[in-house]
Amino acid sequence: MSTPIVYDCDPGNDDALAVLAAVGHPGLDLLAVTTVAGHLVAEGTARNAAIALAAAGSAVPVSRGSELPLVRDQVLAGILDLEQGLDRVREDLPAVALDPRHSVDLIIDTVRARPGAVLVATGPLTNVATALRKHPAVADDLSRIITLSGAWGLGGKTAAAEFNVWCDPEAAAVVYSAPVPVTVLPTEASGGVPVDEDLVARVAQLPGPAAALAVELMQSLRSTHRSNILGPTPVPLNDPCAVLYAADPGLGELTRVRADVELAGRHTYGRTVLDLGGRSPEPPNVDVVLRLDAAAVQDALVDSLRQLAA
């Protein structure tokens, strides 16, 4: 039986790759795609999601969402590939029409119509937090939120914070404390699944526009990846990991912990404090993916894209 999901994202090349995987995976029933500013401004992320859906041959609703964080000033990724992928404006690629609803309303409407759905979020959590605040009963209708966010180590965008949380720490704090089961997939887990040459070559053997776009997206990810002395090397797959994990939680190893977001620190604003050692007096509130089976995740991505080529 397939898992119904709403996918909230900020395409971005890895998010667009995740859209393709969400459409193609036989274990997922993609209900809607919602977008938020993060990798690009809101107009750009919505357009890129619409392009990915067109390449996948999907007609699920897709909409434009939050333009600004809940509290902080807007920040964008700033790492762009202006030669390939979807960072540049792609007028050469078809796109499906956007749903007129704001992404927050599309989330609420979709979840209310399909109780038991999973909300997968791989961008800043502004839309998700706003939906939970605007219509608190949405928490009762969701079976789980899976968020690609946070880190138990040094983050990635700053010395302390991971990008998706850093973009909107207040929204992440709302989601982590929501009265719904929450699974956090941190950078340490997704960073263990590489976009290596073999993965690109396997996808390049598949026919069709979805596979062709996927190859270009992965090549773009590889060309823009910036590693540091702590890694990861090569470029991590990131966003598709969350979608593929939603289809098959057996791909990862979980532990339950207390998770909080630093909202006041001068140098640590946006840091996720994941209490892996069980030292917090507060009760655990999220499940954290400790590690993923990298080979199995890669296989699942290739199999999903193969379904789109069939």
XYZ file of C-alpha atoms in Angstrom:
310
model
C 0.000 0.000 0.000
C 1.405 3.380 -0.971
C 2.053 6.175 1.523
C 0.222 9.451 0.765
C 2.529 12.453 1.046
C 2.523 16.211 0.655
C 5.957 17.415 -0.367
C 7.020 20.887 0.809
C 10.276 22.058 -0.758
C 12.418 24.900 -2.134
C 13.766 23.748 -5.530
C 16.797 23.897 -5.992
C 18.344 21.042 -7.843
C 18.190 18.388 -5.127
C 14.551 19.268 -4.331
C 13.636 18.940 -7.999
C 15.312 15.546 -8.040
C 13.197 14.633 -5.008
C 10.031 15.693 -6.860
C 10.924 13.242 -9.630
C 11.525 10.501 -7.071
C 8.237 11.243 -5.289
C 6.279 10.918 -8.541
C 8.049 7.761 -9.638
C 8.278 5.762 -6.432
C 5.598 3.033 -6.433
C 5.388 3.197 -2.644
C 4.308 6.842 -2.610
C 1.077 8.588 -3.486
C 2.126 12.200 -4.095
C -0.872 14.395 -3.273
C 0.586 17.881 -3.720
C 3.826 19.828 -3.969
C 4.152 23.056 -2.015
C 7.049 25.473 -2.221
C 8.782 28.024 -0.032
C 11.548 30.568 -0.502
C 14.949 29.240 0.512
C 17.225 28.064 -2.236
C 15.734 30.824 -4.411
C 12.991 33.405 -3.975
C 9.440 32.037 -3.819
C 8.698 32.652 -7.497
C 11.776 30.677 -8.536
C 11.194 27.679 -6.284
C 7.571 27.383 -7.422
C 8.576 27.561 -11.075
C 11.240 24.884 -10.592
C 8.807 22.536 -8.875
C 6.385 23.015 -11.762
C 9.176 22.146 -14.219
C 10.044 18.966 -12.318
C 6.413 17.844 -12.282
C 6.120 18.445 -16.010
C 9.233 16.352 -16.653
C 7.756 13.590 -14.502
C 4.431 13.721 -16.349
C 2.503 14.490 -13.157
C -0.591 16.656 -12.764
C -0.639 16.888 -8.950
C -1.275 20.434 -7.677
C 1.765 22.623 -7.048
C 1.689 26.068 -5.503
C 3.784 29.019 -4.432
C 4.207 29.577 -0.724
C 5.849 31.719 1.914
C 8.171 34.427 0.686
C 9.637 35.445 4.061
C 10.556 33.702 7.325
C 8.321 34.044 10.376
C 10.648 36.465 12.191
C 14.148 36.839 10.814
C 15.251 38.680 7.685
C 15.214 36.594 4.514
C 18.297 34.599 3.621
C 18.804 32.577 0.442
C 21.226 29.791 -0.408
C 23.677 31.819 -2.472
C 25.250 28.742 -4.083
C 24.024 28.690 -7.669
C 24.890 26.958 -10.911
C 24.113 29.377 -13.724
C 25.150 26.933 -16.452
C 23.007 23.852 -15.789
C 20.253 22.485 -13.583
C 17.412 24.708 -12.379
C 19.348 27.515 -10.708
C 19.273 29.430 -13.955
C 15.982 30.485 -15.546
C 14.828 27.603 -17.736
C 12.369 28.916 -20.283
C 13.342 25.968 -22.480
C 11.617 23.477 -20.174
C 7.836 23.029 -19.906
C 6.137 23.616 -16.561
C 2.722 22.698 -15.215
C 0.394 25.517 -14.185
C 0.525 26.617 -10.549
C -2.448 26.072 -8.276
C -3.835 29.503 -7.269
C -3.847 28.630 -3.572
C -1.039 29.681 -1.268
C 1.051 26.671 -0.269
C -0.115 26.947 3.343
C -3.723 26.608 2.227
C -2.875 23.791 -0.169
C -1.221 21.898 2.699
C -4.251 22.397 4.935
C -6.803 21.510 2.235
C -4.896 18.430 1.108
C -4.298 17.028 4.573
C -7.887 17.650 5.659
C -9.088 15.780 2.574
C -6.651 12.905 3.136
C -6.226 12.211 6.861
C -3.205 10.073 7.582
C -0.933 11.718 5.032
C 2.759 12.291 5.701
C 4.171 15.785 5.238
C 7.726 15.671 3.895
C 9.610 18.978 4.104
C 13.078 19.557 2.683
C 13.269 23.345 2.778
C 12.812 26.024 5.410
C 9.838 25.102 7.567
C 7.873 28.349 7.174
C 4.925 26.817 5.314
C 4.650 23.901 7.701
C 4.778 26.043 10.840
C 2.271 28.493 9.394
C -0.143 25.697 8.486
C 0.087 24.285 12.016
C -0.656 27.709 13.466
C -3.384 28.693 11.026
C -5.257 25.399 11.355
C -4.037 23.525 14.462
C -6.272 20.550 13.662
C -3.963 19.760 10.743
C -1.711 18.100 13.328
C -4.499 15.608 14.049
C -4.849 14.756 10.369
C -1.146 14.203 9.738
C 0.349 10.820 10.528
C 3.894 12.241 10.575
C 6.139 15.109 9.525
C 9.506 14.167 8.032
C 11.883 17.101 7.840
C 15.319 17.259 6.258
C 16.798 19.746 8.686
C 19.234 20.308 11.464
C 22.457 18.671 12.571
C 23.802 17.183 15.759
C 27.238 18.543 14.875
C 28.418 21.816 13.395
C 25.627 22.480 10.928
C 26.703 23.579 7.484
C 25.518 27.035 6.532
C 27.099 28.675 9.567
C 29.511 27.302 12.122
C 26.501 26.326 14.224
C 23.437 26.030 11.991
C 22.140 23.874 9.149
C 20.685 25.816 6.199
C 16.988 24.916 6.402
C 16.796 25.710 10.107
C 18.986 28.816 9.780
C 16.603 30.210 7.137
C 13.727 30.149 9.623
C 14.699 28.976 13.118
C 11.404 30.057 14.660
C 9.479 27.916 12.170
C 11.690 24.918 12.942
C 11.026 25.393 16.655
C 7.270 25.325 15.983
C 7.504 22.139 13.925
C 9.831 20.291 16.311
C 7.393 20.914 19.159
C 4.222 20.164 17.171
C 1.692 17.648 18.542
C 2.339 15.241 15.683
C 5.062 12.610 15.247
C 8.145 14.315 13.782
C 11.137 12.646 12.150
C 14.257 14.766 11.693
C 16.712 13.723 8.999
C 19.874 15.734 9.790
C 22.806 16.542 7.548
C 24.931 13.812 9.115
C 22.496 11.188 7.811
C 21.781 12.594 4.351
C 25.455 13.480 3.981
C 26.295 9.792 3.972
C 24.495 9.190 0.655
C 26.694 10.419 -2.198
C 25.873 11.659 -5.668
C 28.813 9.769 -7.136
C 29.808 9.063 -10.718
C 28.267 5.608 -10.625
C 24.855 6.967 -9.588
C 24.897 9.546 -12.383
C 25.924 6.890 -14.903
C 23.122 4.555 -13.828
C 20.492 7.267 -14.277
C 22.018 8.346 -17.596
C 21.195 4.904 -18.986
C 17.464 5.501 -18.471
C 15.343 6.954 -21.285
C 12.932 9.866 -21.119
C 12.806 13.515 -20.044
C 12.695 12.795 -16.311
C 15.961 10.859 -16.386
C 17.588 13.480 -18.610
C 16.614 16.218 -16.173
C 17.757 14.095 -13.232
C 21.211 13.676 -14.780
C 21.509 17.416 -15.320
C 20.396 18.091 -11.750
C 22.950 15.674 -10.313
C 25.733 17.057 -12.480
C 24.826 20.523 -11.264
C 24.926 19.371 -7.649
C 28.360 17.900 -8.217
C 29.682 21.059 -9.846
C 28.525 23.398 -7.065
C 29.398 21.252 -4.048
C 31.691 22.894 -1.529
C 33.282 20.552 0.956
C 35.302 21.439 4.031
C 37.783 19.679 6.286
C 34.927 17.771 7.946
C 33.259 16.732 4.674
C 31.075 15.389 3.268
C 32.839 14.338 0.080
C 31.482 13.782 -2.527
C 28.314 15.839 -2.780
C 25.479 14.407 -0.669
C 22.121 13.481 -2.179
C 20.219 15.303 0.604
C 16.587 16.129 -0.321
C 15.642 12.919 -2.177
C 16.717 11.004 0.933
C 13.720 12.360 2.855
C 11.234 11.399 0.143
C 12.720 7.937 -0.268
C 12.791 7.444 3.504
C 9.088 8.334 3.640
C 8.439 5.493 1.201
C 10.624 3.041 3.125
C 11.599 3.871 6.724
C 13.671 0.710 6.685
C 16.311 2.713 4.810
C 17.341 4.417 8.051
C 18.187 3.826 11.701
C 16.234 5.894 14.229
C 16.624 7.105 17.776
C 14.232 9.217 19.846
C 15.645 12.410 21.369
C 14.888 15.879 22.649
C 15.349 18.489 19.917
C 15.412 22.240 20.483
C 16.348 25.187 18.283
C 18.554 28.035 19.495
C 16.658 31.280 18.929
C 18.696 33.772 20.943
C 22.379 32.932 20.577
C 24.564 35.572 18.978
C 26.830 32.999 17.338
C 24.545 29.975 17.502
C 21.248 31.312 16.146
C 19.541 28.458 14.328
C 21.558 25.681 15.915
C 19.628 22.459 16.481
C 20.348 20.947 19.874
C 19.760 17.217 19.426
C 20.225 15.535 22.780
C 21.661 12.226 21.643
C 23.127 11.634 25.084
C 19.779 11.841 26.882
C 20.892 14.648 29.203
C 17.935 17.000 28.767
C 15.322 17.124 31.547
C 12.718 17.748 28.855
C 10.958 14.740 27.289
C 11.978 13.510 23.822
C 9.951 15.125 21.043
C 11.377 13.880 17.718
C 12.782 10.801 16.061
C 16.198 11.396 14.513
C 17.625 9.380 11.631
C 21.148 8.453 12.688
C 22.255 6.938 9.408
C 20.918 5.780 6.061
C 21.762 2.736 3.981
C 23.502 4.657 1.210
C 23.456 1.902 -1.411
C 19.794 1.143 -0.777
C 18.861 4.829 -1.039
C 20.707 5.116 -4.341
C 18.971 1.997 -5.632
C 15.583 3.405 -4.594
C 16.274 6.644 -6.470
C 17.272 4.807 -9.646
C 14.233 2.535 -9.403
C 11.929 5.551 -8.959
C 13.361 7.267 -12.029
C 13.087 3.991 -13.976
C 9.346 3.984 -13.240
C 9.060 7.424 -14.890
C 10.839 6.093 -17.972
C 8.500 3.129 -18.323
